[in-house]
Short mmCIF file of C-alpha atoms in Angstrom, two decimals:
data_model
loop_
_atom_site.label_atom_id
_atom_site.label_comp_id
_atom_site.label_asym_id
_atom_site.label_seq_id
_atom_site.Cartn_x
_atom_site.Cartn_y
_atom_site.Cartn_z
CA UNK C 1 47.65 -59.55 63.25
CA UNK C 2 48.56 -56.66 60.93
CA UNK C 3 45.55 -54.40 60.22
CA UNK C 4 44.39 -53.44 56.73
CA UNK C 5 44.47 -49.88 55.43
CA UNK C 6 42.40 -47.65 53.15
CA UNK C 7 43.78 -44.49 51.52
CA UNK C 8 41.69 -41.79 49.86
CA UNK C 9 43.03 -39.28 47.34
CA UNK C 10 40.98 -36.20 46.50
CA UNK C 11 41.77 -34.43 43.25
CA UNK C 12 40.61 -31.57 41.07
CA UNK C 13 42.49 -30.42 37.97
CA UNK C 14 45.87 -31.60 39.24
CA UNK C 15 46.89 -33.87 36.40
CA UNK C 16 50.42 -32.51 36.68
CA UNK C 17 50.83 -34.32 40.01
CA UNK C 18 48.13 -37.00 40.12
CA UNK C 19 50.07 -39.80 38.41
CA UNK C 20 52.99 -39.42 40.84
CA UNK C 21 50.65 -39.35 43.83
CA UNK C 22 48.90 -42.55 42.73
CA UNK C 23 52.18 -44.33 42.03
CA UNK C 24 53.48 -43.38 45.48
CA UNK C 25 50.56 -45.25 47.05
CA UNK C 26 50.52 -48.23 44.69
CA UNK C 27 54.29 -48.68 45.13
CA UNK C 28 53.75 -49.37 48.84
CA UNK C 29 52.73 -52.93 47.85
CA UNK C 30 50.75 -53.48 51.04
CA UNK C 31 48.64 -56.60 51.29
CA UNK C 32 45.05 -55.56 51.78
CA UNK C 33 45.61 -51.97 50.63
CA UNK C 34 42.37 -50.33 49.52
CA UNK C 35 42.87 -47.16 47.49
CA UNK C 36 40.13 -44.78 46.33
CA UNK C 37 40.52 -41.66 44.20
CA UNK C 38 37.71 -39.10 44.23
CA UNK C 39 38.06 -36.62 41.39
CA UNK C 40 35.89 -33.51 41.32
CA UNK C 41 35.08 -33.60 37.62
CA UNK C 42 38.49 -32.44 36.38
CA UNK C 43 38.86 -31.31 32.76
CA UNK C 44 42.67 -31.43 32.55
CA UNK C 45 43.34 -35.05 31.64
CA UNK C 46 43.04 -36.44 35.18
CA UNK C 47 40.42 -38.97 34.08
CA UNK C 48 42.86 -40.48 31.56
CA UNK C 49 45.36 -40.95 34.40
CA UNK C 50 42.71 -42.63 36.54
CA UNK C 51 41.76 -45.01 33.74
CA UNK C 52 45.41 -45.91 33.29
CA UNK C 53 45.68 -46.85 36.98
CA UNK C 54 42.22 -48.40 37.27
CA UNK C 55 43.54 -51.91 37.90
CA UNK C 56 45.35 -50.72 41.03
CA UNK C 57 42.40 -48.82 42.52
CA UNK C 58 39.58 -50.14 44.68
CA UNK C 59 37.42 -47.51 43.05
CA UNK C 60 37.34 -44.03 41.57
CA UNK C 61 34.79 -41.44 40.54
CA UNK C 62 34.98 -38.22 38.56
CA UNK C 63 32.02 -35.99 39.30
CA UNK C 64 31.26 -32.53 40.59
CA UNK C 65 31.21 -32.24 44.37
CA UNK C 66 30.93 -29.65 47.09
CA UNK C 67 34.66 -29.36 47.61
CA UNK C 68 37.63 -31.20 49.07
CA UNK C 69 35.98 -32.20 52.35
CA UNK C 70 33.00 -33.79 50.62
CA UNK C 71 35.33 -35.62 48.24
CA UNK C 72 37.41 -37.05 51.09
CA UNK C 73 34.26 -38.10 52.95
CA UNK C 74 33.04 -39.98 49.89
CA UNK C 75 36.16 -42.09 50.02
CA UNK C 76 36.28 -42.51 53.80
CA UNK C 77 32.66 -43.64 53.87
CA UNK C 78 33.45 -46.39 51.35
CA UNK C 79 36.60 -47.49 53.16
CA UNK C 80 36.72 -50.92 54.76
CA UNK C 81 40.31 -50.90 56.06
CA UNK C 82 40.92 -50.92 59.79
CA UNK C 83 43.22 -47.92 59.35
CA UNK C 84 42.49 -44.91 57.11
CA UNK C 85 44.10 -41.72 55.87
CA UNK C 86 43.93 -39.34 52.95
CA UNK C 87 46.51 -38.07 50.51
CA UNK C 88 45.89 -34.97 48.42
CA UNK C 89 46.72 -35.28 44.74
CA UNK C 90 49.83 -33.11 44.96
CA UNK C 91 51.40 -34.95 47.91
CA UNK C 92 53.21 -38.32 47.97
CA UNK C 93 53.94 -41.20 50.30
CA UNK C 94 57.56 -42.25 50.79
CA UNK C 95 58.93 -45.78 50.44
CA UNK C 96 57.72 -48.13 53.13
CA UNK C 97 55.51 -45.56 54.85
CA UNK C 98 52.36 -47.67 55.03
CA UNK C 99 54.24 -50.75 56.24
CA UNK C 100 55.59 -48.71 59.15
CA UNK C 101 52.15 -47.27 59.89
CA UNK C 102 50.51 -50.69 60.03
CA UNK C 103 53.33 -52.16 62.10
CA UNK C 104 52.91 -49.31 64.58
CA UNK C 105 49.17 -49.90 64.92
CA UNK C 106 49.72 -53.63 65.33
CA UNK C 107 52.19 -53.00 68.18
CA UNK C 108 50.04 -50.32 69.85
CA UNK C 109 46.42 -51.48 69.97
CA UNK C 110 45.60 -48.69 72.43
CA UNK C 111 46.52 -45.91 69.98
CA UNK C 112 43.71 -44.38 67.92
CA UNK C 113 45.81 -42.23 65.57
CA UNK C 114 49.45 -41.72 64.70
CA UNK C 115 51.37 -39.20 62.63
CA UNK C 116 54.92 -39.07 61.40
CA UNK C 117 57.08 -36.32 59.95
CA UNK C 118 57.26 -35.09 56.36
CA UNK C 119 59.57 -33.54 53.82
CA UNK C 120 58.56 -30.39 51.94
CA UNK C 121 59.07 -30.75 48.18
CA UNK C 122 58.79 -28.41 45.21
CA UNK C 123 56.68 -28.81 42.09
CA UNK C 124 59.22 -31.17 40.55
CA UNK C 125 59.52 -33.34 43.64
CA UNK C 126 62.85 -31.94 44.81
CA UNK C 127 63.27 -31.83 48.59
CA UNK C 128 63.24 -28.37 50.18
CA UNK C 129 63.56 -29.12 53.89
CA UNK C 130 62.38 -31.53 56.54
CA UNK C 131 59.27 -30.96 58.59
CA UNK C 132 60.12 -32.56 61.93
CA UNK C 133 57.27 -32.07 64.36
CA UNK C 134 56.37 -32.33 68.02
CA UNK C 135 53.85 -34.45 69.89
CA UNK C 136 50.10 -33.93 69.93
CA UNK C 137 49.26 -30.73 71.83
CA UNK C 138 45.73 -29.64 70.88
CA UNK C 139 45.93 -26.18 72.46
CA UNK C 140 48.97 -25.39 70.31
CA UNK C 141 47.06 -26.53 67.22
CA UNK C 142 44.19 -24.22 68.13
CA UNK C 143 46.15 -21.15 69.16
CA UNK C 144 49.35 -21.27 67.12
CA UNK C 145 48.93 -23.24 63.90
CA UNK C 146 48.20 -26.70 62.52
CA UNK C 147 51.71 -28.15 62.60
CA UNK C 148 50.66 -31.75 61.97
CA UNK C 149 51.65 -32.92 58.45
CA UNK C 150 48.25 -34.10 57.21
CA UNK C 151 49.48 -36.74 54.68
CA UNK C 152 51.50 -38.35 57.48
CA UNK C 153 48.48 -38.77 59.80
CA UNK C 154 46.59 -42.08 59.96
CA UNK C 155 43.84 -43.30 62.29
CA UNK C 156 41.61 -46.27 62.99
CA UNK C 157 38.43 -46.28 60.93
CA UNK C 158 36.38 -46.96 64.05
CA UNK C 159 37.10 -43.35 65.08
CA UNK C 160 34.48 -42.16 62.58
CA UNK C 161 31.82 -44.20 64.34
CA UNK C 162 32.54 -42.12 67.42
CA UNK C 163 33.11 -38.61 66.06
CA UNK C 164 31.78 -38.58 62.50
CA UNK C 165 33.55 -37.47 59.33
CA UNK C 166 35.01 -34.23 58.02
CA UNK C 167 32.99 -31.04 58.27
CA UNK C 168 32.01 -30.34 54.69
CA UNK C 169 31.44 -26.63 55.32
CA UNK C 170 35.17 -26.26 55.93
CA UNK C 171 37.35 -26.14 52.82
CA UNK C 172 40.74 -25.14 54.22
CA UNK C 173 40.95 -26.25 57.86
CA UNK C 174 39.02 -29.51 57.75
CA UNK C 175 42.07 -31.46 58.90
CA UNK C 176 42.70 -29.15 61.87
CA UNK C 177 39.08 -29.43 62.93
CA UNK C 178 39.31 -33.22 62.78
CA UNK C 179 42.46 -33.25 64.94
CA UNK C 180 40.72 -31.01 67.49
CA UNK C 181 37.78 -33.40 67.53
CA UNK C 182 40.23 -36.24 68.15
CA UNK C 183 41.33 -34.36 71.26
CA UNK C 184 37.84 -33.49 72.45
CA UNK C 185 36.82 -37.15 72.15
CA UNK C 186 39.79 -38.19 74.29
CA UNK C 187 41.46 -40.22 71.54
CA UNK C 188 45.04 -41.35 72.00
CA UNK C 189 47.19 -39.73 69.30
CA UNK C 190 50.86 -40.69 68.93
CA UNK C 191 53.76 -39.13 67.03
CA UNK C 192 56.78 -40.99 65.65
CA UNK C 193 59.96 -39.48 64.26
CA UNK C 194 59.74 -41.15 60.88
CA UNK C 195 59.30 -39.37 57.55
CA UNK C 196 56.22 -40.78 55.86
CA UNK C 197 55.21 -38.24 53.23
CA UNK C 198 56.27 -35.50 50.87
CA UNK C 199 54.20 -32.32 51.09
CA UNK C 200 54.34 -30.36 47.86
CA UNK C 201 54.73 -26.59 47.89
CA UNK C 202 53.55 -24.70 44.80
CA UNK C 203 52.01 -21.30 44.02
CA UNK C 204 48.49 -22.56 43.29
CA UNK C 205 47.98 -24.11 46.73
CA UNK C 206 44.99 -22.79 48.66
CA UNK C 207 47.19 -22.03 51.65
CA UNK C 208 48.94 -19.40 49.51
CA UNK C 209 45.94 -18.07 47.58
CA UNK C 210 43.16 -17.92 50.22
CA UNK C 211 44.73 -16.22 53.24
CA UNK C 212 41.56 -14.42 54.38
CA UNK C 213 39.41 -17.56 54.18
CA UNK C 214 41.98 -19.53 56.19
CA UNK C 215 42.07 -16.84 58.88
CA UNK C 216 38.27 -16.84 59.05
CA UNK C 217 38.01 -20.63 59.43
CA UNK C 218 40.83 -20.67 61.99
CA UNK C 219 39.12 -17.98 64.06
CA UNK C 220 35.90 -19.99 64.10
CA UNK C 221 37.69 -23.15 65.24
CA UNK C 222 39.62 -21.23 67.87
CA UNK C 223 36.40 -19.86 69.29
CA UNK C 224 34.68 -23.24 69.24
CA UNK C 225 37.50 -25.34 70.69
CA UNK C 226 39.35 -22.78 72.77
CA UNK C 227 36.62 -21.09 74.81
CA UNK C 228 37.79 -22.51 78.13
CA UNK C 229 41.31 -21.18 77.60
CA UNK C 230 40.34 -17.70 76.42
CA UNK C 231 38.01 -17.25 79.38
CA UNK C 232 41.10 -17.38 81.60
CA UNK C 233 43.52 -15.27 79.52
CA UNK C 234 43.18 -12.71 76.71
CA UNK C 235 43.50 -14.24 73.25
CA UNK C 236 46.74 -12.37 72.31
CA UNK C 237 48.41 -13.69 75.48
CA UNK C 238 47.28 -17.26 74.80
CA UNK C 239 48.50 -17.09 71.21
CA UNK C 240 51.89 -15.75 72.29
CA UNK C 241 52.23 -18.50 74.90
CA UNK C 242 51.24 -21.15 72.35
CA UNK C 243 53.78 -19.98 69.80
CA UNK C 244 56.56 -19.77 72.39
CA UNK C 245 55.74 -23.23 73.71
CA UNK C 246 55.75 -24.77 70.24
CA UNK C 247 59.00 -23.10 69.17
CA UNK C 248 60.85 -24.04 72.37
CA UNK C 249 59.52 -27.62 72.36
CA UNK C 250 60.38 -28.11 68.72
CA UNK C 251 63.84 -26.64 69.22
CA UNK C 252 64.61 -28.87 72.19
CA UNK C 253 63.59 -31.91 70.17
CA UNK C 254 65.77 -31.01 67.19
CA UNK C 255 62.80 -30.11 65.03
CA UNK C 256 64.55 -27.30 63.19
CA UNK C 257 67.14 -29.50 61.53
CA UNK C 258 66.47 -28.92 57.84
CA UNK C 259 68.89 -31.37 56.23
CA UNK C 260 67.16 -34.13 54.26
CA UNK C 261 68.30 -37.73 54.95
CA UNK C 262 69.72 -39.62 51.99
CA UNK C 263 67.00 -42.29 52.26
CA UNK C 264 64.34 -39.61 51.80
CA UNK C 265 66.16 -38.10 48.81
CA UNK C 266 66.45 -41.50 47.15
CA UNK C 267 62.77 -42.25 47.72
CA UNK C 268 61.78 -38.98 46.05
CA UNK C 269 64.21 -39.51 43.19
CA UNK C 270 62.85 -42.98 42.43
CA UNK C 271 59.28 -41.74 42.51
CA UNK C 272 59.79 -38.68 40.33
CA UNK C 273 62.21 -40.29 37.87
CA UNK C 274 59.25 -41.84 36.03
CA UNK C 275 57.45 -38.50 35.82
CA UNK C 276 60.56 -36.89 34.37
CA UNK C 277 60.87 -39.34 31.46
#
């Protein structure tokens, strides 16, 4: 039997992208789809967009919160789907993504989480390059960087009963910390070479504007989850080994091919054509 799915979108003052993000989820036309949008009290017209899409949403709120992690948790804690994931309000899902996700979980009852690949897009939804990734290697995530495309990661809701929800004191690396907890709990995480999401790149993203805070959070996670490794080798050596391993592995698997498949281009064009009218 095909499982049900719940998606959470967190948003704050991103009206420029929010409508497209919502439509990318609604257009999946999945039976049993449960979609929540948690808006942090935006003042840029986001609420008008939410009201316009209200009929397609399982629920939405617009209220001040403690940040992105708290907003996502609000949605995840309301979710009833057997599979869950979150989509930030500047990212999009590609055609048929959720159908493929649910089919994968139905065929692999032993898998706790799965992630696909992504395409990087600009502010207008134009494809920049593909983000083909490698399999789940937690020590590379800890010591090199978080290479997993977050909007293409989905997991069984029962996972939260075992490991809890997002750490709300983290505002930039909450996804990385969750993946590392997946590993520590011994969860089975799979990777498939299918493009499931578009990850938007624009100047106002926190990854570009809060470098020092990201480094600080990463250092804390590295210390917490990587103690056993750094007791054996100096940190600079471990980091160099991690980067070399990731680059070689990705290269051998064809991960550096940047050309965007026509099916992905068409999916993005259809989605952003409405926004351009």
